[in-house]
Short mmCIF file of C-alpha atoms in Angstrom, two decimals:
data_model
loop_
_atom_site.label_atom_id
_atom_site.label_comp_id
_atom_site.label_asym_id
_atom_site.label_seq_id
_atom_site.Cartn_x
_atom_site.Cartn_y
_atom_site.Cartn_z
CA UNK A 974 37.83 -1.67 -14.60
CA UNK A 975 35.56 0.00 -12.05
CA UNK A 976 31.85 0.28 -12.72
CA UNK A 977 29.55 3.29 -12.77
CA UNK A 978 29.46 4.60 -9.19
CA UNK A 979 26.05 4.90 -7.49
CA UNK A 980 25.03 5.80 -3.95
CA UNK A 981 21.74 4.28 -2.85
CA UNK A 982 20.00 4.82 0.49
CA UNK A 983 17.91 2.25 2.34
CA UNK A 984 16.08 1.67 5.61
CA UNK A 985 16.72 -1.63 7.47
CA UNK A 986 13.60 -3.51 6.38
CA UNK A 987 13.09 -6.85 4.67
CA UNK A 988 11.43 -5.16 1.69
CA UNK A 989 14.86 -3.71 0.84
CA UNK A 990 15.84 -7.30 0.03
CA UNK A 991 16.08 -6.93 -3.75
CA UNK A 992 18.37 -3.91 -3.39
CA UNK A 993 20.60 -5.51 -0.75
CA UNK A 994 20.84 -8.84 -2.57
CA UNK A 995 21.45 -7.12 -5.91
CA UNK A 996 24.56 -5.53 -4.43
CA UNK A 997 25.79 -8.24 -2.07
CA UNK A 998 25.35 -11.10 -4.56
CA UNK A 999 27.02 -9.17 -7.36
CA UNK A 1000 24.03 -8.61 -9.65
CA UNK A 1001 24.76 -4.88 -9.83
CA UNK A 1002 28.47 -5.50 -10.42
CA UNK A 1003 27.57 -7.84 -13.27
CA UNK A 1004 25.70 -4.91 -14.84
CA UNK A 1005 28.77 -2.68 -14.57
CA UNK A 1006 27.56 -0.77 -11.50
CA UNK A 1007 29.63 0.05 -8.43
CA UNK A 1008 26.96 0.60 -5.76
CA UNK A 1009 27.59 2.04 -2.30
CA UNK A 1010 24.68 1.28 0.05
CA UNK A 1011 23.94 3.83 2.78
CA UNK A 1012 21.83 2.69 5.72
CA UNK A 1013 19.52 5.39 7.08
CA UNK A 1014 17.16 5.56 10.07
CA UNK A 1015 14.32 7.82 8.90
CA UNK A 1016 12.34 8.18 5.70
CA UNK A 1017 12.78 11.95 5.74
CA UNK A 1018 16.56 11.44 5.53
CA UNK A 1019 16.19 9.08 2.57
CA UNK A 1020 13.77 11.41 0.78
CA UNK A 1021 15.83 14.54 1.31
CA UNK A 1022 19.13 12.98 0.27
CA UNK A 1023 17.51 11.55 -2.86
CA UNK A 1024 15.87 14.87 -3.70
CA UNK A 1025 19.06 16.95 -3.42
CA UNK A 1026 21.23 14.42 -5.24
CA UNK A 1027 23.25 12.89 -2.39
CA UNK A 1028 21.66 9.58 -3.42
CA UNK A 1029 21.33 8.46 -7.01
CA UNK A 1030 18.52 6.08 -6.08
CA UNK A 1031 16.72 4.95 -2.97
CA UNK A 1032 14.60 2.32 -1.27
CA UNK A 1033 11.58 4.58 -0.74
CA UNK A 1034 8.02 4.52 0.55
CA UNK A 1035 5.76 4.42 -2.49
CA UNK A 1036 3.58 7.34 -1.26
CA UNK A 1037 6.67 9.50 -0.66
CA UNK A 1038 7.59 9.17 -4.34
CA UNK A 1039 4.11 10.45 -5.24
CA UNK A 1040 4.11 13.22 -2.62
CA UNK A 1041 7.54 14.44 -3.75
CA UNK A 1042 6.40 14.50 -7.37
CA UNK A 1043 3.28 16.51 -6.45
CA UNK A 1044 5.15 18.78 -4.03
CA UNK A 1045 2.94 17.88 -1.06
CA UNK A 1046 4.32 19.31 2.20
CA UNK A 1047 7.84 19.28 0.77
CA UNK A 1048 10.00 20.52 -2.09
CA UNK A 1049 8.57 19.46 -5.44
CA UNK A 1050 10.99 16.96 -6.98
CA UNK A 1051 9.53 14.61 -9.62
CA UNK A 1052 10.36 10.98 -8.84
CA UNK A 1053 9.88 7.86 -10.93
CA UNK A 1054 9.78 4.21 -9.88
CA UNK A 1055 10.78 1.59 -12.49
CA UNK A 1056 10.79 -1.28 -9.99
CA UNK A 1057 8.51 -2.19 -7.09
CA UNK A 1058 10.57 -3.54 -4.20
CA UNK A 1059 7.68 -5.18 -2.40
CA UNK A 1060 3.96 -5.75 -2.15
CA UNK A 1061 2.50 -6.03 1.37
CA UNK A 1062 4.95 -6.91 4.17
CA UNK A 1063 3.44 -4.65 6.83
CA UNK A 1064 1.52 -5.74 9.91
CA UNK A 1065 -0.41 -4.15 12.74
CA UNK A 1066 1.10 -5.11 16.10
CA UNK A 1067 -0.58 -4.26 19.40
CA UNK A 1068 0.47 -4.39 23.04
CA UNK A 1069 -0.70 -7.35 25.16
CA UNK A 1070 -3.12 -5.02 26.97
CA UNK A 1071 -4.68 -3.69 23.77
CA UNK A 1072 -4.80 -7.18 22.30
CA UNK A 1073 -6.78 -8.37 25.33
CA UNK A 1074 -9.10 -5.37 25.08
CA UNK A 1075 -9.79 -5.84 21.36
CA UNK A 1076 -10.31 -9.59 21.54
CA UNK A 1077 -12.50 -9.09 24.59
CA UNK A 1078 -14.77 -6.79 22.58
CA UNK A 1079 -14.66 -8.85 19.39
CA UNK A 1080 -18.05 -9.98 18.11
CA UNK A 1081 -16.82 -12.69 15.77
CA UNK A 1082 -13.49 -13.99 14.51
CA UNK A 1083 -10.59 -11.63 15.45
CA UNK A 1084 -8.84 -12.72 12.27
CA UNK A 1085 -11.45 -10.66 10.40
CA UNK A 1086 -10.29 -7.02 10.20
CA UNK A 1087 -13.86 -5.73 10.26
CA UNK A 1088 -14.44 -7.57 13.55
CA UNK A 1089 -11.34 -6.01 15.13
CA UNK A 1090 -12.05 -2.55 13.70
CA UNK A 1091 -15.50 -2.54 15.30
CA UNK A 1092 -14.03 -3.95 18.51
CA UNK A 1093 -11.48 -1.12 18.50
CA UNK A 1094 -14.36 1.35 18.21
CA UNK A 1095 -15.89 -0.12 21.37
CA UNK A 1096 -12.55 0.03 23.18
CA UNK A 1097 -12.13 3.68 22.15
CA UNK A 1098 -15.65 4.52 23.36
CA UNK A 1099 -15.06 2.83 26.72
CA UNK A 1100 -11.79 4.68 27.22
CA UNK A 1101 -13.43 8.00 26.41
CA UNK A 1102 -16.24 7.29 28.87
CA UNK A 1103 -13.76 6.43 31.62
CA UNK A 1104 -11.66 9.53 30.94
CA UNK A 1105 -8.61 7.52 29.81
CA UNK A 1106 -6.03 8.93 27.42
CA UNK A 1107 -6.58 8.13 23.72
CA UNK A 1108 -4.75 5.13 22.33
CA UNK A 1109 -1.52 5.93 20.49
CA UNK A 1110 -0.57 4.17 17.24
CA UNK A 1111 2.87 4.42 15.66
CA UNK A 1112 3.40 4.67 11.91
CA UNK A 1113 6.47 5.47 9.89
CA UNK A 1114 5.63 8.68 8.00
CA UNK A 1115 2.60 10.85 7.15
CA UNK A 1116 2.98 9.88 3.47
CA UNK A 1117 3.23 6.15 4.12
CA UNK A 1118 1.31 3.00 3.41
CA UNK A 1119 1.38 2.33 7.15
CA UNK A 1120 -0.54 5.55 7.82
CA UNK A 1121 -3.14 4.83 5.14
CA UNK A 1122 -3.52 1.17 6.07
CA UNK A 1123 -4.10 1.99 9.74
CA UNK A 1124 -6.59 4.69 8.79
CA UNK A 1125 -8.45 2.48 6.30
CA UNK A 1126 -8.83 -0.29 8.89
CA UNK A 1127 -9.87 2.00 11.75
CA UNK A 1128 -12.34 4.04 9.71
CA UNK A 1129 -14.06 0.90 8.42
CA UNK A 1130 -15.04 0.16 12.02
CA UNK A 1131 -16.15 3.71 12.79
CA UNK A 1132 -12.94 5.00 14.43
CA UNK A 1133 -11.88 8.46 13.27
CA UNK A 1134 -8.06 8.28 13.19
CA UNK A 1135 -7.70 12.03 13.74
CA UNK A 1136 -10.32 12.45 16.46
CA UNK A 1137 -10.48 9.15 18.37
CA UNK A 1138 -6.83 8.03 18.61
CA UNK A 1139 -3.35 9.51 18.23
CA UNK A 1140 -1.16 8.65 15.26
CA UNK A 1141 2.55 9.40 15.76
CA UNK A 1142 5.55 9.09 13.45
CA UNK A 1143 8.41 6.77 14.47
CA UNK A 1144 11.34 5.39 12.47
CA UNK A 1145 10.89 1.63 11.86
CA UNK A 1146 13.83 0.50 14.07
CA UNK A 1147 12.38 2.46 17.03
CA UNK A 1148 8.92 0.89 16.95
CA UNK A 1149 9.65 -2.06 19.23
CA UNK A 1150 11.27 -0.03 22.01
CA UNK A 1151 8.40 2.47 21.85
CA UNK A 1152 5.88 -0.34 22.33
CA UNK A 1153 7.92 -1.94 25.12
CA UNK A 1154 8.23 1.40 26.94
CA UNK A 1155 4.52 2.14 26.67
CA UNK A 1156 5.00 5.17 24.44
CA UNK A 1157 2.63 3.62 21.91
CA UNK A 1158 -0.14 1.05 22.27
CA UNK A 1159 0.30 -0.34 18.76
CA UNK A 1160 2.09 0.24 15.49
CA UNK A 1161 2.03 -0.55 11.81
CA UNK A 1162 5.45 -1.25 10.33
CA UNK A 1163 7.24 -3.49 7.87
CA UNK A 1164 9.18 -6.67 8.58
CA UNK A 1165 11.09 -7.64 10.62
CA UNK A 1166 10.03 -5.29 13.42
CA UNK A 1167 6.62 -6.87 14.07
CA UNK A 1168 8.29 -10.24 14.58
CA UNK A 1169 10.93 -8.71 16.83
CA UNK A 1170 8.17 -7.33 19.09
CA UNK A 1171 6.51 -10.74 19.29
CA UNK A 1172 9.79 -12.52 20.02
CA UNK A 1173 10.46 -10.08 22.87
CA UNK A 1174 7.00 -10.70 24.29
CA UNK A 1175 5.90 -7.07 24.00
CA UNK A 1176 3.43 -7.38 21.12
CA UNK A 1177 0.83 -9.45 19.28
CA UNK A 1178 0.53 -9.29 15.49
CA UNK A 1179 -3.15 -8.47 15.02
CA UNK A 1180 -3.29 -8.31 11.23
CA UNK A 1181 -1.07 -8.65 8.22
CA UNK A 1182 -1.66 -5.75 5.84
CA UNK A 1183 -2.70 -8.37 3.28
CA UNK A 1184 -5.80 -8.88 5.46
CA UNK A 1185 -6.71 -5.25 4.78
CA UNK A 1186 -5.50 -4.85 1.19
CA UNK A 1187 -4.77 -7.96 -0.83
CA UNK A 1188 -2.13 -6.19 -2.94
CA UNK A 1189 -0.53 -3.03 -1.56
CA UNK A 1190 2.51 -1.40 -3.16
CA UNK A 1191 4.92 -0.80 -0.30
CA UNK A 1192 8.43 0.33 -1.31
CA UNK A 1193 9.85 1.29 -4.67
CA UNK A 1194 13.25 1.74 -6.24
CA UNK A 1195 13.08 5.51 -6.66
CA UNK A 1196 15.15 7.91 -8.76
CA UNK A 1197 14.77 11.56 -9.68
CA UNK A 1198 13.11 12.01 -13.04
CA UNK A 1199 15.86 14.38 -14.19
CA UNK A 1200 18.51 11.80 -13.24
CA UNK A 1201 16.62 9.07 -15.11
CA UNK A 1202 16.50 11.14 -18.29
CA UNK A 1203 20.27 11.70 -18.18
CA UNK A 1204 21.12 8.12 -17.15
CA UNK A 1205 18.58 5.93 -18.95
CA UNK A 1206 21.10 3.19 -19.69
CA UNK A 1207 22.34 3.10 -16.11
CA UNK A 1208 18.76 2.95 -14.83
CA UNK A 1209 17.96 0.04 -17.13
CA UNK A 1210 20.98 -1.86 -15.81
CA UNK A 1211 20.04 -1.09 -12.22
CA UNK A 1212 16.47 -2.26 -12.83
CA UNK A 1213 17.72 -5.44 -14.47
CA UNK A 1214 19.99 -6.20 -11.51
CA UNK A 1215 17.02 -5.83 -9.17
CA UNK A 1216 14.98 -8.21 -11.29
CA UNK A 1217 17.69 -10.87 -11.07
CA UNK A 1218 17.92 -10.32 -7.32
CA UNK A 1219 14.16 -10.68 -6.87
CA UNK A 1220 14.24 -13.97 -8.79
CA UNK A 1221 17.08 -15.17 -6.56
CA UNK A 1222 15.19 -14.24 -3.39
CA UNK A 1223 11.99 -15.96 -4.45
CA UNK A 1224 13.79 -19.27 -5.02
CA UNK A 1225 13.18 -21.22 -1.77
CA UNK A 1226 16.58 -22.90 -2.14
CA UNK A 1227 18.24 -19.49 -1.61
CA UNK A 1228 16.28 -18.38 1.45
CA UNK A 1229 18.92 -19.36 4.01
CA UNK A 1230 21.62 -17.40 2.19
CA UNK A 1231 19.31 -14.43 1.62
CA UNK A 1232 18.38 -14.38 5.31
CA UNK A 1233 22.06 -14.33 6.26
CA UNK A 1234 22.78 -11.47 3.84
CA UNK A 1235 19.89 -9.39 5.14
CA UNK A 1236 20.57 -10.15 8.78
CA UNK A 1237 24.13 -8.79 8.67
CA UNK A 1238 24.79 -5.91 11.12
CA UNK A 1239 25.42 -3.39 8.35
CA UNK A 1240 22.19 -4.37 6.56
CA UNK A 1241 19.11 -5.04 8.76
CA UNK A 1242 20.94 -6.33 11.81
CA UNK A 1243 18.56 -8.94 13.22
CA UNK A 1244 18.62 -12.71 13.66
CA UNK A 1245 18.54 -14.32 10.18
CA UNK A 1246 15.88 -16.74 11.45
CA UNK A 1247 13.45 -13.82 11.91
CA UNK A 1248 14.07 -12.81 8.30
CA UNK A 1249 13.66 -16.38 7.10
CA UNK A 1250 10.21 -16.53 8.73
CA UNK A 1251 9.30 -13.31 6.94
CA UNK A 1252 10.40 -14.57 3.53
CA UNK A 1253 8.57 -17.86 4.08
CA UNK A 1254 5.40 -16.08 5.25
CA UNK A 1255 5.42 -18.18 8.40
CA UNK A 1256 5.33 -15.80 11.35
CA UNK A 1257 4.92 -16.19 15.08
CA UNK A 1258 2.05 -13.81 15.84
CA UNK A 1259 1.84 -14.07 19.64
CA UNK A 1260 4.36 -14.41 22.46
CA UNK A 1261 2.74 -17.74 23.27
CA UNK A 1262 4.08 -19.16 20.02
CA UNK A 1263 1.03 -19.18 17.72
CA UNK A 1264 2.20 -19.49 14.11
CA UNK A 1265 0.35 -18.09 11.11
CA UNK A 1266 1.25 -18.90 7.53
CA UNK A 1267 0.37 -16.71 4.54
CA UNK A 1268 1.60 -16.81 0.99
CA UNK A 1269 0.66 -13.14 0.62
CA UNK A 1270 2.51 -11.71 3.63
CA UNK A 1271 5.34 -10.25 1.51
CA UNK A 1272 5.68 -10.51 -2.26
CA UNK A 1273 9.05 -9.47 -3.66
CA UNK A 1274 9.15 -10.93 -7.16
CA UNK A 1275 6.43 -13.52 -7.54
CA UNK A 1276 2.93 -12.82 -8.88
CA UNK A 1277 4.21 -9.83 -10.82
CA UNK A 1278 4.97 -7.97 -7.58
CA UNK A 1279 8.08 -6.21 -8.90
CA UNK A 1280 6.33 -4.59 -11.86
CA UNK A 1281 5.01 -1.12 -10.94
CA UNK A 1282 1.23 -0.85 -11.18
CA UNK A 1283 -0.23 2.64 -11.77
CA UNK A 1284 -3.51 1.47 -10.18
CA UNK A 1285 -1.61 1.23 -6.90
CA UNK A 1286 -0.38 4.79 -7.35
CA UNK A 1287 -3.96 5.94 -7.93
CA UNK A 1288 -5.12 4.24 -4.72
CA UNK A 1289 -2.36 5.92 -2.72
CA UNK A 1290 -3.23 9.30 -4.20
CA UNK A 1291 -6.89 8.71 -3.30
CA UNK A 1292 -5.88 8.20 0.33
CA UNK A 1293 -3.92 11.47 0.28
CA UNK A 1294 -7.08 13.24 -0.85
CA UNK A 1295 -9.28 11.36 1.63
CA UNK A 1296 -7.17 12.43 4.60
CA UNK A 1297 -6.68 16.04 3.57
CA UNK A 1298 -3.08 15.83 2.37
CA UNK A 1299 -3.95 16.78 -1.21
CA UNK A 1300 -6.73 18.46 -3.16
CA UNK A 1301 -8.25 16.32 -5.89
CA UNK A 1302 -7.65 17.14 -9.52
CA UNK A 1303 -7.61 14.98 -12.62
CA UNK A 1304 -4.19 16.37 -13.51
CA UNK A 1305 -2.72 15.42 -10.12
CA UNK A 1306 -4.18 11.91 -10.43
CA UNK A 1307 -2.49 11.43 -13.80
CA UNK A 1308 0.78 12.78 -12.42
CA UNK A 1309 0.60 10.33 -9.52
CA UNK A 1310 -0.08 7.39 -11.82
CA UNK A 1311 2.93 8.27 -13.98
CA UNK A 1312 5.30 7.95 -11.01
CA UNK A 1313 4.98 4.15 -11.39
CA UNK A 1314 6.73 3.20 -14.64
CA UNK A 1315 5.90 -0.31 -15.88
CA UNK A 1316 7.22 0.73 -19.30
CA UNK A 1317 10.75 1.09 -17.90
CA UNK A 1318 10.41 -2.22 -16.06
CA UNK A 1319 9.33 -3.96 -19.27
CA UNK A 1320 12.14 -2.38 -21.29
CA UNK A 1321 14.72 -3.71 -18.84
CA UNK A 1322 13.21 -7.06 -17.89
CA UNK A 1323 10.42 -7.91 -20.30
CA UNK A 1324 6.93 -9.00 -19.35
CA UNK A 1325 6.48 -10.78 -15.98
CA UNK A 1326 7.48 -14.45 -16.17
CA UNK A 1327 4.44 -15.63 -14.22
CA UNK A 1328 0.89 -14.37 -14.65
CA UNK A 1329 -0.57 -12.13 -11.98
CA UNK A 1330 -3.45 -13.77 -10.14
CA UNK A 1331 -6.66 -12.25 -11.44
CA UNK A 1332 -8.21 -9.59 -9.21
CA UNK A 1333 -11.16 -7.37 -9.95
CA UNK A 1334 -9.50 -4.09 -9.04
CA UNK A 1335 -5.77 -4.75 -8.35
CA UNK A 1336 -6.17 -3.64 -4.71
CA UNK A 1337 -8.51 -6.11 -2.98
CA UNK A 1338 -9.60 -3.94 -0.03
CA UNK A 1339 -11.47 -5.80 2.71
CA UNK A 1340 -14.16 -3.10 2.89
CA UNK A 1341 -16.03 -0.94 0.42
CA UNK A 1342 -16.77 -1.15 -3.31
CA UNK A 1343 -14.24 -2.06 -5.96
CA UNK A 1344 -11.64 0.63 -6.55
CA UNK A 1345 -11.86 2.42 -9.91
CA UNK A 1346 -8.53 4.21 -10.51
CA UNK A 1347 -10.25 6.49 -13.03
CA UNK A 1348 -12.96 7.66 -10.60
CA UNK A 1349 -11.42 8.86 -7.34
CA UNK A 1350 -14.53 10.95 -6.48
CA UNK A 1351 -16.62 7.77 -6.45
CA UNK A 1352 -14.13 6.09 -4.14
CA UNK A 1353 -14.24 9.02 -1.74
CA UNK A 1354 -18.02 9.23 -1.89
CA UNK A 1355 -18.19 5.61 -0.70
CA UNK A 1356 -16.47 6.35 2.64
CA UNK A 1357 -18.00 8.13 5.62
CA UNK A 1358 -14.93 9.19 7.63
CA UNK A 1359 -12.66 11.55 5.66
CA UNK A 1360 -11.12 14.97 5.94
CA UNK A 1361 -11.88 16.62 2.62
CA UNK A 1362 -15.19 16.86 0.81
CA UNK A 1363 -15.15 17.13 -2.98
#
């Protein structure tokens, strides 16, 4: 007997792992689901096909789910996310020339994002004085964690991301070639593309996003709210399959097999060893071979990473307001928070099996006061560089 047919879109990134493993290891089939995975290149394709019903579900940027629900710069289509596909996983990679410039201006340890942000400000000032073109940074989408993470880091050091540099949108698989060709000086993207740039000798990983935000919701399993209401049982089964896949991925004994699954040409299409380094949090960060290990580089299932956290949705909405993409209202904040659905996660999978490490504000930003998800105006009042005044 065939299962319930579903079409799900994804972008070739390691944080699609739970989706890809759920299908390729048979966890979705075990739940009576017959899933067809569709690989896409751009986030706009994924969003649009989800919104008009060509996809039943999607691997989606967390901010896009919020923007779609609020109708920001696009058709208003309410989206919900019952499962978080990944926390963190992004990195800022810079060209060898920019790496040399930043480290040359660094007053302190370049591993500290505040040190590099201030060094970047000095590099930007020197380029302006010499009449050089502004630096160009690649990110994946205007409504993306990559955009907000770059902006948060730059602004902390005094760099205005709209006035002092250029931010351009590039699909994740095109980032490396753009850096190699000199079209961009740096980029922020998810794994494995930072590692690919390092392996090719065209980039240095300057920071993991976990240096900037200790816990940052990255991608979600997204469905239209209207579809979820009509297919609640199917959604519960799909969520449960993802939970089993995340548990499988986080078992170190399965990492070799997972890396092979993800590395397949029709999935992510890179050397499985690069993916293995990502899953282990043990990345080569410079062409010279320097290795950095971090247990927080990418969280897929451990530390409660898969359970949607409305505080993360509130932080993302706050960035939309900060950078002029949305006007603040209490109603919009509540709508944004309700995109992340821990209640649906709990109904399908129960409470997280391991406790989440205690944090004061669930975000852990490297700069500024603690984030209060109930007081966005206070958050915005604490920052100097922003686009919209309340």
